[in-house]
Amino acid sequence: MTEAAAALGNSRDRHLFGPGPKRILALDGGGVRGALSVAFLERIEGLLRQRHGPNTRLGDHFDLVGGTSTGAIIAAALALGHTVAEVKDFYFKLAPYAFKRQRWSIPVLQPKFDARGLRSQIEGVAGDRALSSLDLITGLCVVTKRMDTGSPWILSNNPRAPFWEDNKGFIGNKHYRLVNLVRASTAAPHFFDPVWLPISENEVELPDAVAHPLSVPWPRRGLRTLLEKIGLRRSAKIDPNFYGLFVDGGVTPHNNPSLALFQMATLSPFGINWPTGPDRLSVISVGTGTYRPRLTYETLGAARYTKITYYALTSMMTDSQMLILALMQWMGECPAPWQINSEIGNLANETPPGGKMFRFLRYDVTLEKDWLARELNYKVDDHRLAQLRGMDDPGLIHQLYEIGFAAAEKQVKAAHWLD
């Protein structure tokens, strides 16, 4: 350790502000498909241990780890110093509790799953730690979406960030509890309740049950009793000046958070100011499986307008991810480029003004029948493919992990990890 690094005093600050080449790990959202990410990370950690020793952890190697939704869960665990084996064990146990259906669920009026199981599992890893906790051994970034202001919130444990300290009655980012931020990042609409988080001093946390947006007057007593029994309760009156309403970070442009992390590490307002260049900065992006949502008129049926609306919104997430991938390949030196589309191919040989700004590696799986058969010799019918593309069936965890394991063996090469 250099004298300059030692003077920083703790592992987090040495990673964020110490000298030397810097490394970013960005983890996509994707529900149970995070099992694919776990398989890639297992391969990466194994190669690093061959080179640097058997006790190497990804939290030691990377200087900034960030994620969206399920990626936020994994990123937080890695930043707390957990090995990938521990993350894998936790993740495989988390899914059945996290994706536990509500006993009574009314579509549209209620989310599909009870968020209390998800929260308890996250709390088992994060405990009562705040974002400022020095148990976070490296830089951490969590992506969520604040709905009442319509703004993405990209929060990190960077003590030089603009909103780290309390300001004008609002609590600083350093006070946010890690479990709340990760829970907010995973609050996928339709699947889980949104989360109300206190943003002002002296406000108490609200339980997940309060987050349900039912605000109609109470009906007559008989129906009211029934609604109470099935858990459909009236929302408390919440002052938006003191609380923010948060949902899954996947509904921002940053379901693939690699560009957001690069900006945080290099733009001057954030105070990290890492130098750029392929020899000084690496960005590793790990996906949860991508595919192109397709819709044919023949399959629309009577609910055609609802289906069109749903597919239009979900395809926007795919479009955002492909845009991020295109930008990162254009800006970064890319040893293993991905096809963007049939018009432009990949952008590995394109150079932005000023030259390449970082070294970029993307590891992912394409959930298309021809790709799976060609790249992994994995054959699947249409029904199973549709199941694998879903985000909410914990029964598919092991199968997804096996697909990720095969892809990682092929994509994650030892030559990528020589630095």
Coordinates of C-alpha atoms in Angstrom, one line a residue:
M1 CA 0.0 0.0 0.0
T2 CA 1.3 3.4 -0.9
E3 CA 1.7 6.2 1.6
A4 CA -1.0 8.2 -0.1
A5 CA -3.4 5.3 0.1
A6 CA -2.6 4.5 3.7
A7 CA -3.4 8.2 4.6
L8 CA -7.0 7.7 3.5
G9 CA -7.6 5.6 6.5
N10 CA -10.3 3.1 5.4
S11 CA -10.9 0.6 2.7
R12 CA -13.8 2.5 1.1
D13 CA -11.8 5.7 0.7
R14 CA -8.7 3.9 -0.5
H15 CA -10.8 2.4 -3.3
L16 CA -12.6 5.6 -4.2
F17 CA -9.8 8.2 -3.8
G18 CA -6.6 6.3 -3.7
P19 CA -4.1 6.2 -6.6
G20 CA -3.7 3.6 -9.3
P21 CA -5.8 2.0 -12.0
K22 CA -9.5 1.8 -11.1
R23 CA -12.1 -0.9 -11.8
I24 CA -15.9 -0.7 -12.0
L25 CA -18.3 -3.6 -11.7
A26 CA -21.9 -2.9 -13.0
L27 CA -24.7 -5.4 -12.4
D28 CA -28.0 -5.3 -14.3
G29 CA -31.5 -5.8 -12.9
G30 CA -33.6 -8.8 -13.9
G31 CA -35.3 -10.5 -11.0
V32 CA -34.5 -14.2 -10.6
R33 CA -32.4 -13.9 -13.8
G34 CA -29.8 -12.5 -11.5
A35 CA -28.7 -16.2 -11.2
L36 CA -27.0 -15.6 -14.6
S37 CA -25.0 -12.8 -13.1
V38 CA -24.0 -15.0 -10.1
A39 CA -22.6 -17.6 -12.5
F40 CA -20.5 -14.9 -14.3
L41 CA -19.2 -13.5 -11.0
E42 CA -18.3 -16.9 -9.8
R43 CA -16.1 -17.4 -12.9
I44 CA -14.5 -14.0 -12.5
E45 CA -13.7 -14.5 -8.8
G46 CA -12.2 -17.9 -9.6
L47 CA -9.8 -16.4 -12.2
L48 CA -8.8 -13.6 -9.9
R49 CA -8.1 -16.1 -7.1
Q50 CA -5.8 -18.1 -9.5
R51 CA -3.9 -14.9 -10.1
H52 CA -4.0 -13.1 -6.7
G53 CA -4.6 -15.8 -4.1
P54 CA -7.4 -17.9 -2.7
N55 CA -8.8 -15.3 -0.4
T56 CA -9.5 -12.7 -3.1
R57 CA -12.9 -11.1 -3.0
L58 CA -14.6 -9.0 -5.7
G59 CA -15.0 -6.3 -3.1
D60 CA -11.2 -6.2 -2.8
H61 CA -10.6 -6.1 -6.6
F62 CA -13.2 -3.6 -7.7
D63 CA -13.2 0.1 -6.6
L64 CA -16.8 0.8 -7.4
V65 CA -19.6 -1.9 -7.4
G66 CA -23.1 -0.9 -8.4
G67 CA -26.4 -2.5 -9.4
T68 CA -30.0 -2.0 -10.2
S69 CA -32.8 -4.1 -8.7
T70 CA -31.5 -7.7 -8.3
G71 CA -28.1 -6.3 -9.2
A72 CA -28.3 -3.9 -6.2
I73 CA -28.8 -6.9 -3.9
I74 CA -25.7 -8.6 -5.3
A75 CA -23.6 -5.4 -5.4
A76 CA -24.4 -4.6 -1.7
A77 CA -23.4 -8.1 -0.6
L78 CA -20.1 -7.9 -2.6
A79 CA -19.4 -4.4 -1.2
L80 CA -19.9 -5.8 2.3
G81 CA -17.1 -8.2 1.6
H82 CA -19.0 -11.4 0.9
T83 CA -17.5 -13.9 -1.5
V84 CA -19.4 -15.0 -4.5
A85 CA -20.0 -18.4 -2.9
E86 CA -21.7 -16.7 -0.1
V87 CA -23.7 -14.5 -2.5
K88 CA -24.8 -17.6 -4.4
D89 CA -25.9 -19.3 -1.3
F90 CA -27.8 -16.3 -0.1
Y91 CA -29.3 -15.6 -3.6
F92 CA -30.6 -19.2 -4.0
K93 CA -32.2 -19.0 -0.6
L94 CA -33.5 -15.5 -1.1
A95 CA -35.6 -16.1 -4.2
P96 CA -38.3 -18.4 -2.7
Y97 CA -38.9 -15.9 0.1
A98 CA -38.7 -12.8 -2.0
F99 CA -41.1 -14.1 -4.7
K100 CA -43.7 -15.3 -2.3
R101 CA -47.2 -14.7 -3.6
Q102 CA -49.6 -12.8 -1.4
R103 CA -52.3 -15.1 0.1
W104 CA -54.9 -12.9 -1.4
S105 CA -54.0 -10.7 -4.4
I106 CA -56.3 -8.5 -6.5
P107 CA -54.7 -7.8 -9.9
V108 CA -54.1 -4.1 -10.6
L109 CA -55.1 -3.1 -7.0
Q110 CA -52.3 -5.2 -5.3
P111 CA -48.8 -6.3 -6.2
K112 CA -48.2 -9.9 -7.0
F113 CA -45.8 -10.6 -4.2
D114 CA -45.6 -9.8 -0.5
A115 CA -42.5 -7.5 0.0
R116 CA -42.0 -8.5 3.6
G117 CA -40.2 -11.7 2.6
L118 CA -37.9 -9.8 0.3
R119 CA -37.2 -7.1 2.9
S120 CA -36.4 -9.7 5.6
Q121 CA -33.9 -11.4 3.4
I122 CA -32.1 -8.2 2.4
E123 CA -32.0 -7.2 6.1
G124 CA -30.4 -10.5 6.9
V125 CA -27.4 -9.4 4.8
A126 CA -27.4 -5.6 5.2
G127 CA -28.4 -5.5 8.9
D128 CA -29.0 -2.0 10.3
R129 CA -26.1 -0.5 8.4
A130 CA -26.4 3.0 6.9
L131 CA -24.8 3.9 3.5
S132 CA -22.0 5.5 5.5
S133 CA -21.0 2.2 7.1
L134 CA -17.3 1.4 6.9
D135 CA -18.3 -2.2 6.7
L136 CA -18.7 -1.4 3.0
I137 CA -15.2 -2.2 2.0
T138 CA -15.4 -0.6 -1.4
G139 CA -17.5 2.0 -3.4
L140 CA -21.1 1.0 -3.7
C141 CA -23.8 2.5 -5.9
V142 CA -27.6 1.7 -5.9
V143 CA -30.0 2.8 -8.6
T144 CA -33.7 3.4 -7.8
K145 CA -36.4 5.7 -9.1
R146 CA -38.3 8.4 -7.1
M147 CA -41.7 8.6 -8.5
D148 CA -43.1 11.6 -6.8
T149 CA -40.4 13.8 -8.4
G150 CA -40.0 11.7 -11.5
S151 CA -36.2 11.4 -11.0
P152 CA -33.7 8.6 -11.0
W153 CA -31.8 8.4 -7.7
I154 CA -28.3 7.0 -8.1
L155 CA -27.0 6.9 -4.5
S156 CA -23.5 5.9 -3.5
N157 CA -21.3 5.7 -0.4
N158 CA -19.1 8.5 -1.8
P159 CA -18.5 11.0 1.0
R160 CA -17.7 13.7 -1.5
A161 CA -21.1 13.5 -3.3
P162 CA -23.2 16.6 -3.3
F163 CA -26.0 15.4 -1.0
W164 CA -23.9 13.3 1.4
E165 CA -24.5 15.6 4.3
D166 CA -27.7 17.0 5.8
N167 CA -28.9 20.1 3.9
K168 CA -31.8 22.5 4.6
G169 CA -33.8 20.0 6.7
F170 CA -33.2 17.1 4.3
I171 CA -31.2 14.1 5.5
G172 CA -28.0 13.4 3.8
N173 CA -27.4 10.3 1.7
K174 CA -25.0 9.0 4.4
H175 CA -28.0 8.4 6.7
Y176 CA -30.1 6.2 4.4
R177 CA -30.3 2.6 5.6
L178 CA -28.8 0.1 3.2
V179 CA -31.8 -2.2 3.5
N180 CA -34.1 0.6 2.5
L181 CA -32.1 1.6 -0.6
V182 CA -31.8 -2.0 -1.8
R183 CA -35.5 -2.6 -1.1
A184 CA -36.4 0.6 -3.1
S185 CA -34.2 -0.5 -6.0
T186 CA -36.0 -3.8 -6.1
A187 CA -39.6 -2.4 -5.9
A188 CA -40.6 -3.5 -9.4
P189 CA -44.1 -2.2 -10.3
H190 CA -46.7 -5.0 -10.4
F191 CA -44.4 -7.3 -8.5
F192 CA -43.8 -5.4 -5.3
D193 CA -45.2 -2.5 -3.3
P194 CA -43.4 0.8 -3.8
V195 CA -41.5 2.2 -0.9
W196 CA -41.9 5.4 1.1
L197 CA -38.6 6.6 2.4
P198 CA -38.1 9.5 4.8
I199 CA -36.2 12.3 3.2
S200 CA -36.5 14.9 6.0
E201 CA -35.0 15.0 9.5
N202 CA -37.0 13.5 12.4
E203 CA -39.3 11.4 10.2
V204 CA -39.9 7.7 11.0
E205 CA -39.7 4.9 8.5
L206 CA -43.0 3.6 7.2
P207 CA -43.6 -0.2 6.8
D208 CA -44.0 -1.6 3.3
A209 CA -47.8 -2.1 3.9
V210 CA -48.3 1.7 4.0
A211 CA -46.9 2.0 0.5
H212 CA -50.0 0.7 -1.2
P213 CA -51.6 3.7 -3.1
L214 CA -55.2 2.9 -2.3
S215 CA -56.7 6.3 -1.2
V216 CA -60.4 6.0 -1.9
P217 CA -62.9 6.6 0.9
W218 CA -63.7 3.6 3.1
P219 CA -66.8 1.6 1.9
R220 CA -69.4 0.2 4.1
R221 CA -68.3 -1.9 7.1
G222 CA -68.7 -5.3 5.6
L223 CA -66.5 -4.7 2.6
R224 CA -64.0 -2.8 4.7
T225 CA -63.6 -5.8 7.0
L226 CA -63.0 -8.0 4.0
L227 CA -60.4 -5.7 2.5
E228 CA -58.6 -5.6 5.9
K229 CA -58.5 -9.4 6.0
I230 CA -56.9 -9.7 2.7
G231 CA -54.4 -6.9 3.4
L232 CA -55.8 -4.2 1.2
R233 CA -55.5 -1.3 3.6
R234 CA -56.0 2.3 3.2
S235 CA -52.8 4.3 2.8
A236 CA -51.8 6.7 5.5
K237 CA -51.8 10.4 4.7
I238 CA -48.2 11.0 3.7
D239 CA -46.7 14.5 3.3
P240 CA -44.5 14.4 0.1
N241 CA -42.3 17.1 1.7
F242 CA -41.1 14.6 4.2
Y243 CA -41.2 11.3 2.3
G244 CA -40.3 10.1 -1.2
L245 CA -42.0 7.3 -3.2
F246 CA -39.5 4.9 -4.7
V247 CA -39.8 2.1 -7.2
D248 CA -37.4 -0.3 -9.0
G249 CA -34.4 1.3 -10.7
G250 CA -35.1 -0.8 -13.8
V251 CA -37.7 1.8 -14.9
T252 CA -34.9 4.4 -15.3
P253 CA -32.5 4.3 -18.3
H254 CA -30.1 2.5 -16.0
N255 CA -31.2 -1.1 -15.7
N256 CA -27.7 -1.6 -17.1
P257 CA -26.0 0.8 -14.7
S258 CA -22.6 0.9 -16.3
L259 CA -22.9 4.3 -17.9
A260 CA -24.3 5.8 -14.6
L261 CA -21.3 4.4 -12.7
F262 CA -18.8 5.7 -15.2
Q263 CA -20.4 9.1 -14.9
M264 CA -20.3 9.0 -11.2
A265 CA -16.6 8.0 -11.2
T266 CA -15.5 10.7 -13.7
L267 CA -17.8 13.7 -13.6
S268 CA -16.5 16.5 -11.4
P269 CA -19.6 17.2 -9.3
F270 CA -19.3 13.8 -7.7
G271 CA -15.7 14.5 -6.4
I272 CA -14.2 11.1 -7.4
N273 CA -12.6 12.3 -10.6
W274 CA -10.9 9.1 -11.8
P275 CA -8.7 9.7 -14.8
T276 CA -9.8 8.0 -18.0
G277 CA -8.0 5.8 -20.5
P278 CA -8.0 2.0 -21.1
D279 CA -4.8 1.6 -19.1
R280 CA -6.3 3.5 -16.1
L281 CA -10.0 2.6 -15.9
S282 CA -11.9 -0.7 -16.5
V283 CA -15.7 -1.2 -16.6
I284 CA -17.1 -4.7 -16.3
S285 CA -20.8 -5.0 -17.1
V286 CA -22.7 -8.2 -16.2
G287 CA -26.2 -8.8 -17.6
T288 CA -29.1 -11.0 -16.6
G289 CA -30.1 -12.1 -20.1
T290 CA -31.4 -9.9 -22.9
Y291 CA -33.9 -10.5 -25.7
R292 CA -36.0 -8.5 -28.1
P293 CA -39.7 -8.3 -27.1
R294 CA -41.8 -9.2 -30.2
L295 CA -45.5 -8.8 -30.7
T296 CA -47.6 -10.1 -33.6
Y297 CA -51.0 -8.9 -34.4
E298 CA -52.4 -12.4 -34.6
T299 CA -51.6 -13.0 -30.9
L300 CA -53.2 -9.7 -29.6
G301 CA -56.7 -11.0 -29.1
A302 CA -59.4 -8.9 -27.4
A303 CA -57.0 -7.2 -25.0
R304 CA -54.9 -5.9 -27.9
Y305 CA -54.6 -2.3 -26.6
T306 CA -53.5 -3.5 -23.1
K307 CA -50.9 -5.8 -24.7
I308 CA -49.6 -3.1 -27.0
T309 CA -49.2 -0.7 -24.0
Y310 CA -47.4 -3.4 -21.9
Y311 CA -45.1 -4.4 -24.7
A312 CA -44.3 -0.7 -25.6
L313 CA -43.3 -0.1 -22.0
T314 CA -41.2 -3.3 -21.5
S315 CA -39.5 -2.8 -24.9
M316 CA -38.4 0.6 -23.8
M317 CA -36.2 -1.1 -21.1
T318 CA -34.6 -3.3 -23.8
D319 CA -34.1 -0.2 -26.0
S320 CA -32.4 1.6 -23.1
Q321 CA -30.1 -1.3 -22.4
M322 CA -29.0 -1.5 -26.0
L323 CA -28.4 2.2 -26.1
I324 CA -26.2 1.9 -23.0
L325 CA -24.4 -1.1 -24.5
A326 CA -23.8 0.8 -27.8
L327 CA -22.4 3.9 -25.9
M328 CA -20.1 1.8 -23.7
Q329 CA -18.7 -0.1 -26.7
W330 CA -18.2 3.2 -28.6
M331 CA -16.5 4.9 -25.7
G332 CA -14.5 1.9 -24.4
E333 CA -11.8 -0.4 -25.7
C334 CA -13.8 -3.6 -26.1
P335 CA -11.9 -7.0 -26.4
A336 CA -15.1 -9.0 -26.7
P337 CA -17.8 -6.8 -28.5
W338 CA -21.5 -7.5 -28.7
Q339 CA -23.7 -7.1 -31.7
I340 CA -25.8 -4.0 -31.3
N341 CA -28.1 -4.5 -34.3
S342 CA -27.9 -5.5 -38.0
E343 CA -27.5 -2.0 -39.1
I344 CA -24.3 -1.0 -37.2
G345 CA -23.0 -4.3 -36.0
N346 CA -20.7 -3.7 -33.0
L347 CA -18.9 -0.5 -32.3
A348 CA -15.6 -1.8 -31.0
N349 CA -13.7 -0.3 -33.9
E350 CA -15.3 3.1 -33.7
T351 CA -13.5 5.7 -31.7
P352 CA -15.0 8.8 -30.1
P353 CA -13.2 12.2 -30.3
G354 CA -10.4 12.1 -27.8
G355 CA -10.0 8.3 -28.0
K356 CA -11.2 5.4 -25.9
M357 CA -11.9 6.3 -22.3
F358 CA -11.9 2.9 -20.6
R359 CA -11.5 -0.8 -21.1
F360 CA -15.0 -2.4 -21.4
L361 CA -16.1 -6.0 -21.0
R362 CA -19.7 -7.1 -21.2
Y363 CA -20.8 -10.6 -20.1
D364 CA -24.3 -11.7 -20.8
V365 CA -26.7 -14.3 -22.3
T366 CA -29.1 -13.7 -25.2
L367 CA -32.4 -15.4 -24.4
E368 CA -33.1 -16.3 -28.0
K369 CA -33.5 -19.9 -29.3
D370 CA -30.9 -19.6 -32.0
W371 CA -28.3 -17.9 -29.8
L372 CA -28.7 -20.4 -27.0
A373 CA -28.4 -23.3 -29.5
R374 CA -25.4 -21.8 -31.4
E375 CA -23.4 -20.4 -28.5
L376 CA -24.2 -22.9 -25.7
N377 CA -25.6 -25.9 -27.5
Y378 CA -28.7 -25.4 -25.3
K379 CA -32.0 -26.3 -27.0
V380 CA -35.3 -25.0 -25.6
D381 CA -38.9 -24.8 -26.8
D382 CA -41.0 -21.7 -27.0
H383 CA -42.8 -22.4 -23.7
R384 CA -39.6 -22.9 -21.7
L385 CA -37.9 -19.9 -23.4
A386 CA -40.9 -17.7 -22.3
Q387 CA -40.4 -19.0 -18.7
L388 CA -36.7 -18.2 -18.8
R389 CA -37.4 -14.7 -19.9
G390 CA -39.6 -14.1 -16.9
M391 CA -38.2 -12.5 -13.7
D392 CA -40.4 -14.0 -11.0
D393 CA -40.2 -17.8 -11.0
P394 CA -37.7 -19.0 -8.3
G395 CA -38.2 -22.5 -9.6
L396 CA -36.0 -21.5 -12.6
I397 CA -33.0 -20.4 -10.5
H398 CA -30.9 -23.5 -10.9
Q399 CA -31.6 -23.7 -14.6
L400 CA -30.7 -20.1 -15.2
Y401 CA -27.5 -20.6 -13.2
E402 CA -26.5 -23.5 -15.3
I403 CA -27.0 -21.5 -18.5
G404 CA -25.0 -18.7 -17.0
F405 CA -22.3 -21.1 -15.9
A406 CA -21.9 -22.4 -19.5
A407 CA -21.9 -18.9 -20.9
A408 CA -19.3 -17.8 -18.3
E409 CA -17.0 -20.7 -19.2
K410 CA -17.0 -19.5 -22.8
Q411 CA -17.0 -15.7 -22.4
V412 CA -14.9 -14.9 -19.3
K413 CA -11.4 -15.6 -20.5
A414 CA -8.3 -15.6 -18.3
A415 CA -6.7 -13.0 -20.7
H416 CA -9.3 -10.5 -19.6
W417 CA -8.0 -10.6 -16.0
L418 CA -4.2 -10.1 -16.4
D419 CA -4.2 -6.6 -14.8

